[in-house]
Coordinates of C-alpha atoms and ligand atoms in Angstrom, one line a residue:
M1 CA 3.9 -28.8 2.0
D2 CA 1.8 -26.9 -0.6
K3 CA -0.2 -24.6 1.5
L4 CA 0.7 -22.7 4.4
T5 CA -1.4 -20.5 6.6
I6 CA 0.1 -18.0 9.0
V7 CA -1.0 -15.3 11.2
R8 CA -1.0 -12.0 9.2
P9 CA 2.3 -10.7 9.0
D10 CA 4.2 -7.3 9.3
D11 CA 7.0 -5.6 7.5
W12 CA 9.1 -3.8 9.9
H13 CA 11.1 -2.0 7.8
L14 CA 9.6 -0.4 4.8
H15 CA 10.0 2.7 2.4
V16 CA 7.1 3.9 0.7
R17 CA 8.0 7.5 -0.4
T18 CA 5.2 10.2 -0.8
G19 CA 3.0 11.6 -3.7
A20 CA 3.0 9.7 -6.6
V21 CA 5.3 6.7 -5.8
L22 CA 3.3 5.9 -2.5
H23 CA 0.2 6.0 -4.5
A24 CA 1.7 3.4 -6.7
V25 CA 3.4 1.1 -4.1
I26 CA 1.4 1.0 -1.2
A27 CA -1.5 -1.4 -2.0
A28 CA 1.5 -4.0 -2.8
T29 CA 2.3 -3.8 1.2
A30 CA -1.3 -3.5 2.3
Q31 CA -2.4 -6.5 0.9
Q32 CA 0.1 -8.7 2.5
F33 CA 1.0 -6.8 5.8
A34 CA -0.9 -5.6 8.4
R35 CA 1.5 -2.9 9.5
A36 CA 4.8 -1.6 8.6
I37 CA 7.4 0.5 10.1
I38 CA 7.7 3.5 7.8
M39 CA 11.3 4.6 7.0
P40 CA 11.6 8.6 7.4
N41 CA 14.1 9.4 4.8
L42 CA 12.1 11.4 2.9
K43 CA 13.6 14.7 1.3
P44 CA 13.1 16.3 3.5
P45 CA 13.6 14.1 6.4
V46 CA 10.8 13.2 8.6
T47 CA 12.3 14.8 11.9
S48 CA 9.6 15.9 13.6
V49 CA 6.3 14.3 15.5
E50 CA 4.3 16.9 13.5
Q51 CA 6.0 15.7 10.1
A52 CA 5.6 12.0 10.9
L53 CA 1.9 12.3 12.0
S54 CA 1.0 14.2 8.6
Y55 CA 3.0 11.6 6.6
R56 CA 0.8 9.2 8.4
E57 CA -2.2 10.8 7.4
E58 CA -1.3 10.9 3.7
I59 CA 0.1 7.1 3.6
L60 CA -4.0 6.2 5.3
S61 CA -5.3 8.5 2.4
V62 CA -3.9 6.5 -0.5
L63 CA -4.5 3.0 0.9
P64 CA -7.1 1.1 -1.2
A65 CA -10.8 1.0 -0.1
G66 CA -11.3 -1.3 3.2
S67 CA -7.9 -1.8 3.8
D68 CA -6.9 -1.7 7.7
F69 CA -3.1 -1.5 6.8
Q70 CA -1.4 0.5 9.7
P71 CA 1.7 2.6 9.1
L72 CA 4.2 2.8 12.1
M73 CA 5.9 5.9 12.0
T74 CA 9.5 6.4 12.9
L75 CA 11.5 9.7 13.0
Y76 CA 14.6 10.8 11.4
L77 CA 17.6 11.0 13.8
T78 CA 19.8 14.2 13.0
G79 CA 22.5 16.2 14.9
L80 CA 19.4 18.4 16.0
T81 CA 17.3 15.8 17.5
S82 CA 16.6 16.8 20.9
V83 CA 15.7 15.0 24.4
N84 CA 12.2 16.5 24.1
D85 CA 11.8 15.0 20.5
V86 CA 12.6 11.8 22.6
K87 CA 9.8 12.6 25.2
Q88 CA 7.5 13.5 22.3
V89 CA 7.9 10.2 20.5
A90 CA 7.4 8.1 23.9
A91 CA 4.1 9.9 24.3
S92 CA 2.9 9.2 20.8
E93 CA 0.8 6.3 19.8
H94 CA 1.7 6.7 16.4
I95 CA 5.6 6.9 16.3
H96 CA 7.7 3.8 17.5
A97 CA 11.3 4.6 17.0
F98 CA 14.0 6.8 15.7
K99 CA 16.3 5.9 12.8
L100 CA 19.9 6.6 12.7
Y101 CA 21.7 6.9 9.2
P102 CA 25.3 7.9 9.6
A103 CA 25.6 10.8 7.1
G104 CA 25.9 9.7 3.7
A105 CA 25.5 6.0 4.2
T106 CA 22.3 5.4 1.6
T107 CA 19.4 7.2 -0.2
N108 CA 18.6 10.6 1.3
S109 CA 21.0 10.3 4.2
D110 CA 22.4 13.5 4.2
S111 CA 20.9 14.7 7.0
G112 CA 22.0 11.5 9.0
V113 CA 24.5 11.7 12.0
S114 CA 28.1 12.5 11.6
N115 CA 29.3 12.5 15.0
I116 CA 27.5 9.5 16.6
E117 CA 28.7 10.2 20.2
A118 CA 27.2 13.8 19.9
A119 CA 23.7 11.8 19.9
Y120 CA 24.6 10.0 23.1
P121 CA 22.4 12.4 25.2
V122 CA 19.4 11.3 22.8
F123 CA 20.3 7.5 23.1
E124 CA 20.2 8.0 26.9
A125 CA 16.6 9.4 26.7
M126 CA 15.6 6.8 24.3
E127 CA 17.0 3.9 26.8
K128 CA 15.1 5.9 29.4
H129 CA 12.0 6.1 27.8
D130 CA 12.1 2.8 26.2
V131 CA 12.1 4.2 22.5
P132 CA 13.7 1.5 19.9
L133 CA 16.9 2.9 17.9
L134 CA 16.6 1.6 14.3
V135 CA 20.0 1.5 12.9
H136 CA 21.4 1.6 9.4
G137 CA 24.9 -0.4 10.2
E138 CA 27.5 0.9 7.8
V139 CA 30.6 3.1 8.2
T140 CA 30.6 5.9 5.4
D141 CA 33.9 7.0 5.1
E142 CA 35.2 6.5 1.6
K143 CA 38.2 4.8 2.9
Y144 CA 36.6 1.7 3.8
D145 CA 35.6 -1.2 1.0
I146 CA 31.9 -1.1 0.7
F147 CA 31.9 -4.9 1.4
D148 CA 33.1 -4.5 4.7
R149 CA 31.2 -1.3 5.9
E150 CA 28.8 -3.5 8.6
K151 CA 31.5 -5.2 10.2
I152 CA 33.2 -2.1 10.7
F153 CA 30.3 -0.3 11.9
I154 CA 29.6 -2.8 14.4
D155 CA 33.3 -2.8 15.7
S156 CA 33.7 1.1 15.9
Q157 CA 30.3 2.3 16.6
L158 CA 27.6 -0.5 17.5
Q159 CA 29.3 -2.3 20.1
A160 CA 30.2 0.8 21.8
I161 CA 26.5 2.2 21.9
V162 CA 25.4 -1.2 23.3
N163 CA 27.6 -1.2 26.1
R164 CA 27.1 2.2 26.9
F165 CA 23.3 1.8 27.0
P166 CA 22.4 -1.7 28.0
N167 CA 19.0 -1.0 28.3
L168 CA 18.5 0.5 24.9
R169 CA 16.6 -1.3 22.7
I170 CA 18.2 -1.6 19.1
V171 CA 17.2 -3.0 15.7
M172 CA 20.1 -3.4 13.6
E173 CA 18.3 -3.3 10.3
H174 CA 18.8 -5.3 6.9
V175 CA 21.7 -7.3 8.4
T176 CA 23.6 -8.5 5.7
T177 CA 26.7 -10.5 7.1
E178 CA 27.9 -13.4 9.5
E179 CA 29.5 -11.1 11.6
A180 CA 26.4 -9.0 12.2
V181 CA 24.4 -12.1 12.6
Q182 CA 26.7 -13.4 15.1
F183 CA 26.8 -9.9 16.9
V184 CA 23.1 -9.7 17.2
A185 CA 22.5 -13.5 18.3
S186 CA 25.2 -13.2 21.0
A187 CA 23.8 -9.8 22.3
A188 CA 21.5 -9.2 24.9
D189 CA 17.6 -9.6 24.1
K190 CA 17.4 -6.0 23.7
I191 CA 19.1 -6.1 20.3
A192 CA 17.3 -7.7 17.5
A193 CA 17.8 -7.7 13.7
T194 CA 15.6 -7.5 10.4
I195 CA 16.3 -9.5 7.3
T196 CA 15.3 -8.4 3.7
P197 CA 14.3 -11.4 1.0
Q198 CA 16.9 -10.3 -1.3
H199 CA 19.9 -10.9 1.3
L200 CA 18.1 -14.3 2.2
L201 CA 17.8 -15.4 -1.7
Y202 CA 21.0 -13.8 -3.4
N203 CA 24.8 -13.2 -3.3
R204 CA 26.3 -10.6 -4.8
N205 CA 26.9 -12.7 -8.0
A206 CA 23.0 -12.4 -8.6
M207 CA 24.0 -8.5 -9.1
L208 CA 27.6 -8.9 -10.8
A209 CA 28.0 -12.0 -12.4
G210 CA 27.3 -12.1 -16.2
G211 CA 26.0 -8.5 -16.7
I212 CA 25.2 -5.8 -13.9
R213 CA 21.9 -6.1 -12.3
P214 CA 21.0 -2.3 -11.0
H215 CA 17.8 -3.9 -9.5
F216 CA 19.6 -6.3 -7.1
Y217 CA 21.6 -3.0 -5.8
C218 CA 20.7 -1.9 -2.5
L219 CA 22.4 -0.8 0.7
P220 CA 24.0 -2.6 2.6
I221 CA 24.9 -4.3 -0.6
L222 CA 24.7 -8.1 -1.3
K223 CA 27.6 -10.0 0.3
R224 CA 29.4 -13.6 -0.5
E225 CA 27.6 -16.6 -0.4
Q226 CA 29.1 -17.6 3.0
H227 CA 26.9 -14.2 4.3
R228 CA 23.7 -15.3 2.6
Q229 CA 24.0 -19.0 4.3
A230 CA 24.7 -17.5 7.8
L231 CA 21.3 -14.8 7.3
V232 CA 19.1 -17.8 6.2
A233 CA 20.2 -19.9 9.2
A234 CA 19.4 -17.0 11.3
A235 CA 16.0 -16.3 10.1
T236 CA 15.0 -19.7 10.0
S237 CA 16.1 -20.8 13.4
G238 CA 13.2 -19.8 15.1
S239 CA 15.2 -17.2 17.3
P240 CA 13.2 -14.0 18.2
K241 CA 15.8 -11.6 17.6
F242 CA 15.4 -12.0 14.0
F243 CA 12.3 -10.8 12.0
L244 CA 11.2 -9.8 8.7
G245 CA 11.7 -6.4 7.2
T246 CA 11.6 -6.2 3.4
D247 CA 13.6 -2.6 3.4
S248 CA 11.5 -2.5 -0.2
A249 CA 12.7 1.0 -1.4
P250 CA 11.3 2.0 -4.8
H251 CA 13.3 4.2 -7.1
L252 CA 12.1 5.1 -10.7
T253 CA 13.2 2.3 -13.2
H254 CA 15.5 4.9 -15.4
L255 CA 17.1 6.1 -12.1
K256 CA 18.1 2.5 -11.1
E257 CA 19.1 1.7 -14.7
H258 CA 21.5 4.6 -14.8
S259 CA 25.1 5.3 -15.2
C260 CA 25.0 6.1 -11.2
G261 CA 22.0 3.8 -10.2
C262 CA 20.0 4.3 -7.2
A263 CA 20.4 1.9 -3.8
G264 CA 17.1 0.3 -3.2
C265 CA 15.3 -3.0 -4.4
F266 CA 11.6 -2.8 -4.9
N267 CA 10.5 -6.1 -3.3
A268 CA 7.2 -5.2 -1.7
P269 CA 4.9 -7.1 -4.6
A270 CA 6.4 -10.2 -3.9
A271 CA 7.7 -9.9 -0.3
L272 CA 5.9 -12.7 1.2
S273 CA 6.6 -14.9 -1.8
L274 CA 10.4 -14.3 -1.8
Y275 CA 10.6 -15.1 2.2
A276 CA 8.3 -18.3 1.8
E277 CA 10.7 -19.4 -1.4
A278 CA 13.8 -19.0 0.9
F279 CA 12.5 -20.6 3.7
D280 CA 11.2 -23.4 1.6
Q281 CA 14.6 -23.9 -0.1
V282 CA 15.9 -25.1 3.3
G283 CA 12.8 -27.2 4.6
K284 CA 11.9 -24.8 7.2
L285 CA 8.4 -23.3 6.2
D286 CA 7.5 -23.9 9.7
K287 CA 9.8 -21.1 11.1
L288 CA 8.2 -18.7 8.6
E289 CA 5.2 -17.7 10.8
G290 CA 7.5 -16.7 13.9
F291 CA 10.1 -14.6 11.6
A292 CA 6.9 -12.9 9.8
S293 CA 4.3 -12.6 12.0
F294 CA 5.4 -12.9 15.9
F295 CA 8.9 -11.8 16.8
G296 CA 9.0 -8.1 15.6
A297 CA 5.7 -7.3 17.1
D298 CA 7.0 -8.6 20.5
F299 CA 10.0 -6.7 20.4
Y300 CA 8.1 -3.6 19.5
G301 CA 5.6 -4.5 22.3
L302 CA 2.8 -4.5 20.2
P303 CA -0.1 -7.2 20.0
R304 CA 0.4 -10.1 17.7
N305 CA -2.0 -9.6 14.5
Q306 CA -5.7 -11.0 14.3
G307 CA -6.5 -13.0 11.3
H308 CA -4.4 -15.2 9.1
V309 CA -3.1 -15.3 5.3
T310 CA -2.7 -18.4 3.3
L311 CA 0.2 -18.9 0.8
A312 CA -0.2 -21.7 -1.5
K313 CA 2.4 -23.3 -3.9
T314 CA 1.2 -21.9 -7.2
D315 CA 2.8 -20.4 -10.3
W316 CA 2.3 -16.5 -10.5
Q317 CA 4.2 -14.1 -12.5
V318 CA 5.9 -10.6 -10.7
P319 CA 4.4 -7.7 -12.9
E320 CA 7.1 -6.1 -15.4
V321 CA 6.5 -2.9 -14.1
F322 CA 4.1 -0.6 -11.8
H323 CA 3.0 2.6 -13.4
L324 CA 3.1 6.3 -12.6
A325 CA 2.0 9.1 -14.6
N326 CA 4.7 8.9 -17.0
E327 CA 7.2 6.6 -15.4
T328 CA 7.7 3.2 -14.1
I329 CA 9.0 1.3 -11.1
T330 CA 10.5 -2.1 -11.8
P331 CA 10.1 -4.8 -9.0
L332 CA 12.5 -7.3 -8.1
R333 CA 12.4 -10.6 -10.4
A334 CA 10.2 -8.6 -12.6
G335 CA 8.1 -10.6 -15.2
E336 CA 9.5 -13.8 -13.3
T337 CA 7.6 -16.8 -12.2
L338 CA 7.5 -17.4 -8.7
H339 CA 6.4 -20.4 -6.7
W340 CA 4.5 -19.5 -3.7
Q341 CA 1.4 -17.1 -4.0
L342 CA -0.7 -15.4 -1.2
L343 CA -4.2 -16.2 -1.6
Ligands
DOR401 O1 19.2 0.3 -0.8 C1 18.7 1.0 0.0 N1 17.9 1.8 -0.2 N2 19.4 1.0 1.3 C2 18.8 2.0 2.1 O2 19.3 1.9 3.4 C3 17.8 3.1 1.8 C4 17.0 2.7 0.6 C5 16.4 3.8 -0.1 O3 15.9 4.6 0.7 O4 16.4 3.8 -1.2
ZN402 ZN1 15.8 0.9 4.3

């Protein structure tokens, strides 16, 4: 197969930031995807409906001319989130979910939830109003090894939430382990997961063997090869529980190439190519459309997109950098030749 036409896809997990960074990165996503779930971990975080609506306006205002890209907004869950906030989100046509960051789990998560049980009344309201909960599934306690944090979160927190709120729709974002795949696959239909391109294509050797490569550093961190294989099997299985979420997370180049580099891979410029590469490697390109274009929309109860995109097996080069006024952002696979190109 050297050409693939699929219904226009969506990105169900995306960071685009604000201001100059937003300006530099938004076109990459808008060229490939019809819609994206926009993460609320700004500084300060997006915690109210008003903030989310004004952030949405900012995103719409920087779209390339003629783009019909739709940002789907989310609110950041904090210890102060109320049942009333849930009702307001349920009533908003533009806000689609709450994002739970355990406090300290990742970039701009300081305002996250430190006592998850204290948020149970909010989960109860989300269950009642059918507002999805998006979860960064990692424990944050320093005593746990960074490679074990996802599994421990499932065992110590997520299983309890699922048991207690059986009708709550939950997306375990950016799953990275065999255990997370098994957990989601064997859970009820209300439980789904997104998978990033980097976790489908790379294990931790890509980041650490033969030199430390900061542009492969994201959270949850890349794991062993057995986990990558479990993720590929899940993504290409045709199960509607697993769908596309890039977790594209731009940081300035100098803050990634740093003695304490930021977590996040800016994969948006090559997102669809990277997913096509991962599906092609296992001979499952026929499963890309469900993963990229159907299952996320179905889970969120949104219509599937009209229109199509075509990928061709043609070499193209990922730009070395994206420019801001005096800074750059380096994409994943910068300067490399990729083999699937969006026409
Ligand atoms: O690597 C990551 N970067 N993981 C996250 O969960 C957040 C993201 C970011 O915002 O930079
Ligand atoms: Zn993210």
